[in-house]
Coordinates of C-alpha atoms in Angstrom, one line a residue:
M1 CA -22.4 23.4 16.0
T2 CA -19.5 21.6 16.2
T3 CA -18.1 19.8 13.3
T4 CA -15.9 17.2 13.1
P5 CA -12.9 16.5 10.3
D6 CA -14.1 14.3 7.5
I7 CA -13.3 10.6 9.0
W8 CA -12.3 9.1 5.9
E9 CA -9.1 11.7 6.2
P10 CA -7.4 11.3 9.2
L11 CA -6.3 14.7 10.6
E12 CA -2.4 15.5 8.8
P13 CA 0.4 15.2 11.4
A14 CA 1.3 18.0 13.4
L15 CA 3.0 20.7 12.3
S16 CA 6.7 19.7 11.5
V17 CA 9.5 22.4 11.5
R18 CA 9.7 21.9 7.7
Q19 CA 6.2 22.9 7.4
V20 CA 6.5 25.8 9.6
L21 CA 9.4 27.1 7.7
T22 CA 6.7 26.8 4.3
L23 CA 4.2 29.4 6.1
E24 CA 4.0 32.7 4.2
R25 CA 4.6 34.3 6.9
V26 CA 8.1 32.7 7.8
L27 CA 9.2 32.9 4.0
A28 CA 9.0 36.8 4.5
G29 CA 12.0 36.7 6.7
E30 CA 13.7 34.4 3.9
P31 CA 14.9 31.7 6.3
E32 CA 17.9 29.5 5.7
V33 CA 18.2 26.3 7.8
V34 CA 22.1 26.2 8.6
A35 CA 22.2 23.2 10.9
G36 CA 20.4 20.0 11.5
A37 CA 19.0 19.5 7.8
S38 CA 18.0 16.2 8.3
H39 CA 15.7 16.8 11.0
L40 CA 13.1 19.0 10.1
D41 CA 10.3 16.6 10.3
R42 CA 10.2 16.9 13.9
P43 CA 7.0 17.8 15.3
V44 CA 6.6 21.3 16.8
R45 CA 4.0 21.4 20.0
W46 CA 4.3 25.3 20.6
V47 CA 6.6 28.3 19.4
H48 CA 8.4 30.2 22.4
V49 CA 10.4 33.1 22.5
A50 CA 13.5 33.2 24.7
E51 CA 16.6 35.1 24.9
A52 CA 17.3 33.4 28.4
A53 CA 21.2 31.5 28.3
D54 CA 19.2 29.0 30.1
V55 CA 16.1 28.6 28.4
G56 CA 16.1 25.0 28.6
V57 CA 14.8 25.2 32.3
M58 CA 11.7 26.6 30.8
L59 CA 10.5 24.1 28.2
S60 CA 8.9 20.9 28.3
G61 CA 9.5 19.6 25.0
G62 CA 8.6 20.0 21.2
E63 CA 9.1 23.7 21.3
M64 CA 10.5 26.1 18.0
V65 CA 12.5 28.5 20.3
L66 CA 12.4 31.9 18.6
T67 CA 15.6 34.4 19.5
T68 CA 17.6 37.6 19.0
G69 CA 20.6 36.2 20.8
V70 CA 21.1 39.9 22.6
L71 CA 22.1 38.5 25.5
L72 CA 24.3 35.4 23.8
A73 CA 26.3 38.2 21.7
G74 CA 29.9 37.9 22.5
D75 CA 30.1 34.7 25.1
E76 CA 30.9 31.7 22.8
E77 CA 30.5 29.7 25.7
K78 CA 26.8 31.4 26.6
Q79 CA 26.2 30.5 22.8
A80 CA 27.2 27.1 22.9
E81 CA 25.1 26.7 26.6
Y82 CA 22.4 27.6 24.9
V83 CA 22.2 25.1 22.5
R84 CA 23.1 22.5 24.3
S85 CA 20.4 23.4 26.9
L86 CA 17.9 23.3 24.0
H87 CA 18.4 19.6 23.4
R88 CA 18.6 18.2 26.6
A89 CA 14.6 20.3 27.1
D90 CA 14.0 18.1 23.7
A91 CA 13.3 21.3 21.2
S92 CA 12.3 21.2 18.5
A93 CA 14.4 23.7 16.8
V94 CA 15.8 27.0 17.4
V95 CA 15.2 30.2 14.8
L96 CA 17.4 33.0 15.3
G97 CA 16.5 36.4 13.7
L98 CA 19.8 38.3 12.4
G99 CA 20.1 41.4 13.1
R100 CA 22.1 44.1 15.7
A101 CA 22.8 41.1 17.9
F102 CA 23.8 38.7 14.9
P103 CA 24.4 40.0 11.6
A104 CA 25.1 36.2 10.4
A105 CA 24.7 32.5 12.2
P106 CA 27.3 31.9 14.5
A107 CA 29.9 29.2 14.1
V108 CA 29.9 28.2 17.5
M109 CA 26.3 27.5 17.6
R110 CA 25.7 26.2 14.3
R111 CA 28.5 23.5 15.0
A112 CA 26.9 22.4 18.3
A113 CA 23.2 22.3 16.6
E114 CA 24.9 20.2 14.2
R115 CA 26.6 17.6 16.9
C116 CA 23.2 17.3 18.9
G117 CA 20.9 17.0 15.6
L118 CA 19.0 20.3 16.4
P119 CA 17.8 22.1 13.5
M120 CA 19.1 25.8 13.4
V121 CA 17.6 28.6 11.3
V122 CA 18.6 31.9 10.5
L123 CA 16.4 34.4 9.6
H124 CA 18.2 37.1 6.8
R125 CA 15.2 39.8 7.3
P126 CA 13.6 41.3 9.7
F127 CA 10.5 39.6 11.3
P128 CA 8.1 40.2 13.9
F129 CA 8.0 37.0 15.8
A130 CA 4.5 38.0 17.4
E131 CA 3.3 37.2 13.9
L132 CA 4.8 33.7 13.9
T133 CA 3.7 32.5 17.2
E134 CA 0.3 33.9 16.5
E135 CA 0.4 31.9 12.8
V136 CA 1.7 28.5 14.2
Q137 CA -0.2 28.5 18.0
S138 CA -3.3 29.3 16.1
R139 CA -2.9 26.5 13.7
L140 CA -1.6 24.0 16.9
V141 CA -4.6 25.2 18.7
R142 CA -7.2 24.3 16.2
R143 CA -5.5 20.8 15.3
K144 CA -6.2 19.8 18.9
F145 CA -9.7 21.4 19.0
A146 CA -10.2 19.1 16.0
A147 CA -8.7 16.1 17.7
V148 CA -10.6 16.2 21.1
S149 CA -14.0 16.9 18.7
L150 CA -13.1 13.9 17.0
S151 CA -12.4 11.6 20.1
E152 CA -15.9 13.2 21.7
A153 CA -17.5 12.2 18.6
V154 CA -16.1 8.6 18.2
R155 CA -17.1 8.2 22.4
T156 CA -20.8 9.6 21.1
E157 CA -20.9 7.1 18.3
L158 CA -19.6 4.4 20.2
T159 CA -21.5 4.6 23.4
A160 CA -24.7 4.7 21.5
L161 CA -24.0 1.4 19.4
I162 CA -23.3 0.0 23.2
T163 CA -26.3 1.1 24.5
A164 CA -28.8 -0.5 21.4
G165 CA -26.7 -3.8 21.8
A166 CA -24.5 -3.9 18.8
P167 CA -21.9 -6.9 18.6
L168 CA -18.5 -6.2 19.2
Q169 CA -18.1 -6.4 15.1
R170 CA -19.9 -3.3 14.8
L171 CA -18.2 -1.4 17.0
L172 CA -14.8 -2.3 15.7
D173 CA -15.9 -1.3 11.9
E174 CA -17.2 2.0 13.5
V175 CA -13.5 2.1 14.5
A176 CA -11.9 1.8 11.6
R177 CA -14.2 3.9 9.8
H178 CA -12.4 6.7 11.5
S179 CA -9.1 5.9 12.2
A180 CA -9.1 4.9 7.9
C181 CA -7.1 1.6 8.9
P182 CA -7.3 -2.0 9.9
V183 CA -8.0 -2.4 13.7
V184 CA -7.0 -5.5 16.1
V185 CA -8.2 -6.7 18.9
T186 CA -6.1 -9.0 20.6
N187 CA -6.0 -11.2 24.0
L188 CA -2.4 -10.5 25.8
A189 CA -1.0 -14.0 24.1
H190 CA -1.5 -11.5 20.6
R191 CA -4.4 -13.9 19.5
V192 CA -6.6 -11.9 17.4
L193 CA -10.3 -12.1 18.6
G194 CA -11.8 -9.4 16.2
T195 CA -10.7 -7.0 12.9
A196 CA -11.8 -4.4 11.2
G197 CA -10.9 -2.2 8.3
E198 CA -10.7 -3.0 4.6
R199 CA -10.1 -6.6 4.1
P200 CA -7.0 -6.9 1.7
A201 CA -5.3 -4.0 4.4
V202 CA -6.9 -6.5 7.1
D203 CA -5.4 -9.9 5.6
D204 CA -2.2 -8.1 5.0
V205 CA -1.7 -7.4 8.6
L206 CA -2.6 -10.7 9.4
R207 CA -0.3 -12.8 7.5
D208 CA 2.4 -12.9 10.1
W209 CA 0.3 -11.3 12.6
E210 CA 2.4 -12.8 15.8
R211 CA 5.5 -12.1 14.4
I212 CA 4.7 -8.7 13.3
A213 CA 2.8 -7.9 16.7
R214 CA 5.6 -8.9 19.0
Q215 CA 8.0 -6.7 16.7
A216 CA 5.6 -3.9 17.0
G217 CA 4.7 -4.4 20.9
G218 CA 7.4 -2.5 22.4
T219 CA 7.3 0.9 20.5
E220 CA 5.0 2.9 18.6
G221 CA 5.9 3.4 15.0
D222 CA 4.6 3.7 11.4
G223 CA 1.5 4.4 12.7
W224 CA 1.0 0.9 14.9
I225 CA -0.8 2.6 18.2
R226 CA -2.2 0.1 20.9
A227 CA -4.2 0.9 23.8
E228 CA -4.6 -1.5 26.7
L229 CA -8.4 -3.5 27.8
G230 CA -8.7 -4.4 31.1
G231 CA -10.0 -2.8 34.5
R232 CA -9.5 -3.2 37.9
G233 CA -6.2 -3.7 37.3
E234 CA -6.1 -6.4 35.3
R235 CA -5.0 -6.0 31.4
W236 CA -7.0 -8.8 29.2
G237 CA -6.3 -7.8 25.6
R238 CA -5.4 -4.5 23.6
I239 CA -6.6 -2.9 20.9
V240 CA -4.1 -2.0 17.8
L241 CA -4.6 0.6 15.0
C242 CA -2.4 -0.7 12.3
G243 CA -0.7 1.6 10.4
Y244 CA -2.7 5.1 11.5
R245 CA -1.6 8.0 8.8
G246 CA -3.0 10.8 10.8
D247 CA -0.8 12.4 13.6
T248 CA -0.3 10.5 17.0
T249 CA -1.8 12.3 19.4
T250 CA -4.9 11.8 17.8
G251 CA -4.2 8.1 17.0
R252 CA -4.1 7.5 20.6
L253 CA -7.0 9.7 21.2
L254 CA -9.2 7.2 18.9
A255 CA -7.6 4.3 20.4
D256 CA -8.3 5.3 24.3
R257 CA -11.5 5.9 22.9
A258 CA -12.6 2.6 21.6
A259 CA -10.8 1.0 24.3
E260 CA -13.2 3.0 26.6
A261 CA -16.3 1.5 24.6
L262 CA -14.7 -2.4 24.3
V263 CA -14.1 -2.6 28.1
L264 CA -17.7 -1.4 28.9
H265 CA -18.7 -3.8 25.5
R266 CA -17.2 -6.6 27.0
M267 CA -18.5 -5.9 30.7
L268 CA -21.9 -5.8 29.8
G269 CA -21.7 -8.8 27.6
G270 CA -21.3 -11.3 30.5
A271 CA -18.9 -14.1 29.8
A272 CA -15.3 -13.1 29.5
C273 CA -15.0 -15.7 27.1
S274 CA -17.2 -14.2 24.7
W275 CA -14.9 -12.3 22.4
E276 CA -13.2 -15.8 21.5
E277 CA -15.9 -17.7 20.8
Q278 CA -17.5 -14.8 18.6
S279 CA -13.9 -15.0 16.8
A280 CA -14.1 -18.6 16.4
Q281 CA -17.5 -18.6 15.3
S282 CA -17.2 -16.0 12.8
L283 CA -14.4 -17.7 10.8
L284 CA -16.0 -21.4 10.7
T285 CA -19.4 -19.9 9.8
D286 CA -17.5 -18.2 7.4
L287 CA -15.8 -21.8 6.5
V288 CA -19.1 -23.5 6.1
S289 CA -21.0 -21.0 4.3
G290 CA -18.3 -21.3 1.2
V291 CA -19.2 -17.4 0.3
V292 CA -15.6 -16.2 1.0
P293 CA -12.9 -18.5 -0.5
A294 CA -10.6 -20.6 2.2
R295 CA -7.4 -19.3 1.0
Q296 CA -8.7 -15.8 2.0
L297 CA -9.4 -17.1 5.4
L298 CA -6.5 -18.7 5.8
P299 CA -4.7 -15.5 7.6
R300 CA -7.7 -15.2 10.0
A301 CA -7.1 -19.0 10.8
R302 CA -3.6 -18.3 11.8
A303 CA -3.8 -15.1 13.8
A304 CA -6.8 -16.7 15.5
G305 CA -4.1 -19.1 17.0
L306 CA -5.0 -22.4 15.3
P307 CA -1.8 -24.0 13.5
V308 CA -2.1 -24.6 9.7
N309 CA 1.5 -25.3 8.3
R310 CA 1.4 -28.7 7.6
R311 CA -1.4 -30.0 9.2
T312 CA -4.0 -32.2 9.1
F313 CA -7.5 -31.0 9.4
V314 CA -10.1 -32.7 11.2
P315 CA -13.8 -31.1 10.1
L316 CA -16.4 -32.4 13.0
V317 CA -20.4 -31.4 13.6
V318 CA -21.3 -31.9 17.4
R319 CA -25.4 -32.6 18.3
D320 CA -26.8 -31.2 21.5
G321 CA -22.9 -30.3 22.6
D322 CA -22.0 -27.5 24.8
T323 CA -19.5 -24.9 23.3
A324 CA -17.6 -24.4 26.9
R325 CA -17.5 -28.1 27.4
L326 CA -16.1 -28.9 23.9
D327 CA -13.8 -26.0 24.1
R328 CA -12.6 -27.2 27.9
L329 CA -12.7 -30.9 26.2
L330 CA -10.2 -30.0 23.5
R331 CA -7.8 -28.1 26.0
L332 CA -8.1 -31.3 28.5
L333 CA -6.8 -33.4 25.7
G334 CA -4.4 -31.2 24.4
L335 CA -5.9 -31.1 20.8
P336 CA -5.6 -27.9 19.3
G337 CA -8.8 -26.5 17.4
L338 CA -11.4 -23.9 17.2
V339 CA -15.3 -24.5 18.3
A340 CA -17.9 -22.7 17.2
E341 CA -21.9 -22.8 17.9
L342 CA -23.9 -22.7 14.5
A343 CA -27.5 -22.8 13.9
D344 CA -30.5 -25.4 15.1
G345 CA -27.9 -26.7 17.8
A346 CA -25.0 -27.6 15.9
T347 CA -21.6 -26.9 17.2
A348 CA -18.6 -27.1 14.7
V349 CA -15.4 -28.2 15.5
L350 CA -12.3 -28.0 13.1
L351 CA -9.4 -29.7 14.7
S352 CA -5.8 -29.2 13.3
L353 CA -3.4 -32.0 14.0
P354 CA 0.1 -32.9 13.0
R355 CA 0.8 -35.0 9.8
D356 CA 2.7 -38.3 12.0
Q357 CA -0.9 -38.6 14.6
D358 CA -3.6 -41.3 13.4
A359 CA -6.7 -38.2 13.2
D360 CA -9.2 -40.8 12.9
A361 CA -8.0 -42.3 16.2
L362 CA -7.7 -39.2 18.2
A363 CA -10.7 -38.2 17.0
A364 CA -12.9 -41.0 18.0
H365 CA -11.4 -40.5 21.4
F366 CA -12.3 -37.3 21.3
A367 CA -16.0 -38.1 20.6
T368 CA -15.7 -41.2 23.3
R369 CA -14.8 -38.8 25.9
L370 CA -17.4 -36.8 25.2
R371 CA -20.2 -38.8 24.6
T372 CA -19.2 -40.4 28.5
E373 CA -19.7 -36.6 29.9
S374 CA -22.8 -36.3 28.5
G375 CA -24.7 -38.9 30.5
P376 CA -27.7 -40.1 29.5
A377 CA -27.8 -37.4 26.7
R378 CA -27.1 -38.7 23.2
T379 CA -24.9 -36.3 21.7
V380 CA -24.0 -36.5 18.1
V381 CA -20.4 -36.3 16.6
A382 CA -20.3 -36.4 12.9
A383 CA -17.1 -35.8 11.1
A384 CA -15.9 -35.7 7.7
D385 CA -12.5 -37.4 6.6
P386 CA -9.8 -35.6 7.4
R387 CA -7.9 -33.1 5.2
A388 CA -4.5 -32.5 4.2
A389 CA -5.5 -29.1 2.5
W390 CA -6.8 -25.8 3.9
D391 CA -8.6 -25.4 0.8
D392 CA -10.7 -28.9 1.8
V393 CA -11.6 -27.7 5.1
P394 CA -15.2 -26.1 4.1
A395 CA -16.2 -29.0 2.0
G396 CA -15.4 -31.1 5.0
L397 CA -17.5 -29.1 7.6
R398 CA -20.4 -28.8 5.3
E399 CA -20.1 -32.8 4.9
A400 CA -20.2 -33.3 8.8
R401 CA -22.9 -30.7 9.1
H402 CA -24.8 -32.7 6.5
V403 CA -24.0 -36.0 8.1
A404 CA -24.8 -34.5 11.5
D405 CA -28.3 -33.4 10.0
A406 CA -29.0 -36.6 8.6
V407 CA -28.8 -38.7 11.7
A408 CA -30.4 -35.6 14.2
D409 CA -34.2 -36.9 14.2
S410 CA -33.6 -40.3 15.0
A411 CA -30.3 -40.5 17.1
A412 CA -32.1 -42.1 19.5
A413 CA -33.3 -45.1 17.9
L414 CA -30.0 -45.9 16.5
E415 CA -26.8 -47.6 17.6
L416 CA -24.3 -44.9 16.4
P417 CA -20.5 -45.1 16.6
P418 CA -18.8 -42.6 18.5
V419 CA -18.0 -41.2 15.4
V420 CA -20.6 -41.1 12.3
R421 CA -19.4 -40.8 9.3
L422 CA -20.8 -40.0 5.7
R423 CA -20.9 -44.0 5.0
D424 CA -22.9 -44.2 8.1
V425 CA -26.3 -42.5 7.0
H426 CA -26.9 -44.6 4.2
L427 CA -30.2 -44.0 2.8
R428 CA -30.6 -41.3 5.5
G429 CA -28.3 -39.3 3.8
L430 CA -29.2 -39.3 0.2
I431 CA -33.1 -38.5 1.2
R432 CA -31.7 -35.6 3.4
L433 CA -29.9 -34.3 0.2
L434 CA -32.8 -34.4 -1.6
R435 CA -35.7 -33.0 0.5
D436 CA -36.0 -30.0 -1.7
D437 CA -37.2 -31.9 -4.8
P438 CA -40.7 -31.4 -5.9
Y439 CA -40.9 -35.3 -6.7
V440 CA -39.9 -36.4 -3.0
Q441 CA -42.0 -33.6 -1.3
S442 CA -45.3 -35.2 -3.2
F443 CA -43.8 -38.5 -2.5
A444 CA -44.0 -38.4 1.3
E445 CA -47.0 -36.1 1.7
R446 CA -49.0 -39.3 -0.8
E447 CA -47.4 -41.9 1.1
L448 CA -48.0 -40.5 5.1
D449 CA -51.1 -39.0 4.5
G450 CA -53.0 -40.8 6.4
L451 CA -50.6 -39.8 9.7
L452 CA -49.7 -36.2 8.6
C453 CA -52.3 -34.4 11.0
E454 CA -51.9 -33.6 14.7
T455 CA -54.6 -36.1 16.0
E456 CA -51.7 -38.6 14.8
E457 CA -48.2 -37.7 16.0
D458 CA -48.4 -40.5 18.3
L459 CA -49.1 -43.0 15.3
L460 CA -46.5 -41.2 13.3
S461 CA -44.0 -41.4 16.3
V462 CA -44.4 -45.0 16.8
L463 CA -43.7 -46.0 13.4
R464 CA -40.4 -43.3 13.4
T465 CA -39.2 -45.6 16.1
Y466 CA -40.2 -49.0 14.6
L467 CA -38.6 -48.3 10.9
A468 CA -35.8 -47.2 12.5
T469 CA -35.3 -50.5 15.0
G470 CA -35.7 -52.4 11.6
R471 CA -38.7 -53.4 12.6
N472 CA -37.9 -54.5 16.2
K473 CA -41.5 -55.0 18.0
S474 CA -39.7 -55.5 20.9
R475 CA -37.3 -52.8 20.9
T476 CA -40.4 -50.2 20.1
A477 CA -42.1 -51.2 22.8
Q478 CA -39.8 -51.1 24.8
L479 CA -38.9 -47.2 23.6
H480 CA -42.5 -46.2 24.5
H481 CA -43.4 -47.7 27.3
V482 CA -45.4 -49.6 25.9
S483 CA -46.8 -53.3 25.8
R484 CA -46.9 -55.2 23.4
P485 CA -50.1 -56.0 22.2
A486 CA -51.2 -52.0 22.7
L487 CA -48.1 -52.1 20.0
Y488 CA -49.6 -54.2 18.0
R489 CA -53.4 -52.4 18.0
R490 CA -51.0 -49.1 17.0
L491 CA -49.5 -51.0 14.2
E492 CA -52.6 -52.1 13.4
A493 CA -53.9 -48.2 13.1
I494 CA -51.1 -47.6 11.2
Q495 CA -51.8 -50.6 8.1
V496 CA -55.2 -48.8 8.1
R497 CA -54.4 -45.6 7.7
L498 CA -52.1 -45.6 5.4
G499 CA -53.6 -48.5 3.3
V500 CA -50.0 -51.2 3.7
D501 CA -48.8 -53.7 4.9
L502 CA -45.6 -53.3 7.0
D503 CA -44.5 -57.1 6.8
D504 CA -44.3 -56.7 3.0
F505 CA -40.9 -55.4 2.7
E506 CA -41.4 -52.9 -0.4
Q507 CA -44.1 -51.2 1.3
A508 CA -42.4 -50.7 4.6
A509 CA -39.5 -49.6 2.3
S510 CA -41.2 -47.0 0.6
V511 CA -43.3 -46.0 3.7
H512 CA -39.8 -45.4 5.7
I513 CA -38.4 -43.2 2.6
A514 CA -41.3 -41.2 2.6
L515 CA -40.7 -40.7 6.3
L516 CA -37.6 -40.0 6.1
A517 CA -38.3 -37.3 3.5
H518 CA -40.8 -35.7 5.6
D519 CA -38.4 -35.6 8.9
A520 CA -35.6 -34.0 6.3
Q521 CA -38.0 -31.5 5.5
Q522 CA -39.0 -30.6 9.2
Q523 CA -35.8 -29.4 9.7

């Protein structure tokens, strides 16, 4: 049975020249570095024994070349060209066994190696090159097999998750588990669509994400390993392993396997913007819940493309609003913000506006355009007062959610302003806050007892509309499509069943409060 390395311990880098020189078999030859000592961390891809002066034409880069120099003795030009040839072929080092051809390191080769930055090592004791090649190459083969094995394990696990319908975050968590470093998925504009890894490390990466991403975008250094996301000749994003500590080749294999899985996940997931929506939803849900402090979510907001420096934030919650339509309207109006669907038909919209703009006026303009486009549907746009500090945004979103919920059950019967605020919900808002209180629940049951069975739902609906319209009989009859005499009969039946006089202000108010509490408890 094939085993893979511990997924929390990244594979060690490929053997370097320095590591090869510390192997027990090599130490037996008494190695001495005579040139290029500052380049001993070069990776060794393979070990090759070669005596020919034009050895470079047989190399492909990364080889540690072993030689006795028998074909170079007595010809300084050949000695210098031998070293230059290795340099042009990007060899990792040259190892010269001293003996009959060269009793000491030849000065010409030493100088040439130093100029080229090529590590040159001499062995002072006779040493069988076959032992060195066997030792190094067996280690390299084991490393390559382990890397491929890990790559296949990752592919199998990610494919299983996709088959099981796992969300994007679950896939990214698995990639981060294998790579043991932060993982970031972005679109081509460097906007972060998803992250995984230990939260403090991820936050460190996101804190100045756009600058870091663009700066690291050209080369793979310091463990930043990228793989492109796309298909059919079109790129639409990338996945980045940030600070991968293992061997670069293994990191590329991991990134490639992850990219394959993400492309498949997106293809099977449907809409092209689903990842953007998931990213916004995750951020706004965390803000609304308050489980994660707002300050800790600031790097994610910035990386998601939301302007956060010197801004005014306007928290909105829209009832019966389509997420795609809301996002499209924001773009049309040029309003920076995030849109995400919450639970129970509510959609959160967080606007981020320059401080010199009129936040209330822009929110009203957005709401008016939205309600105009919605047609007959009564879209409710609830808002909290603008927030100047990011730390106040979660409370603002919760306030907007509360306002939207408070008017949701009777929006059709109320004349609402384009943007509904806390001051507009009055008693309805207070009752909603108290809906879980046992005394309020008991009061509602007692006051409405005669209408709470299923057979009386029509009368309860008439009562709801009658009280919401301020006991306006004409408006109530119109909304229920009945004649005035038919409405009078229903109102009489309601009064009989409840034992109240709805013309009495105090009794009507008591029933109204009970009905508001009952409706709030049903949501």
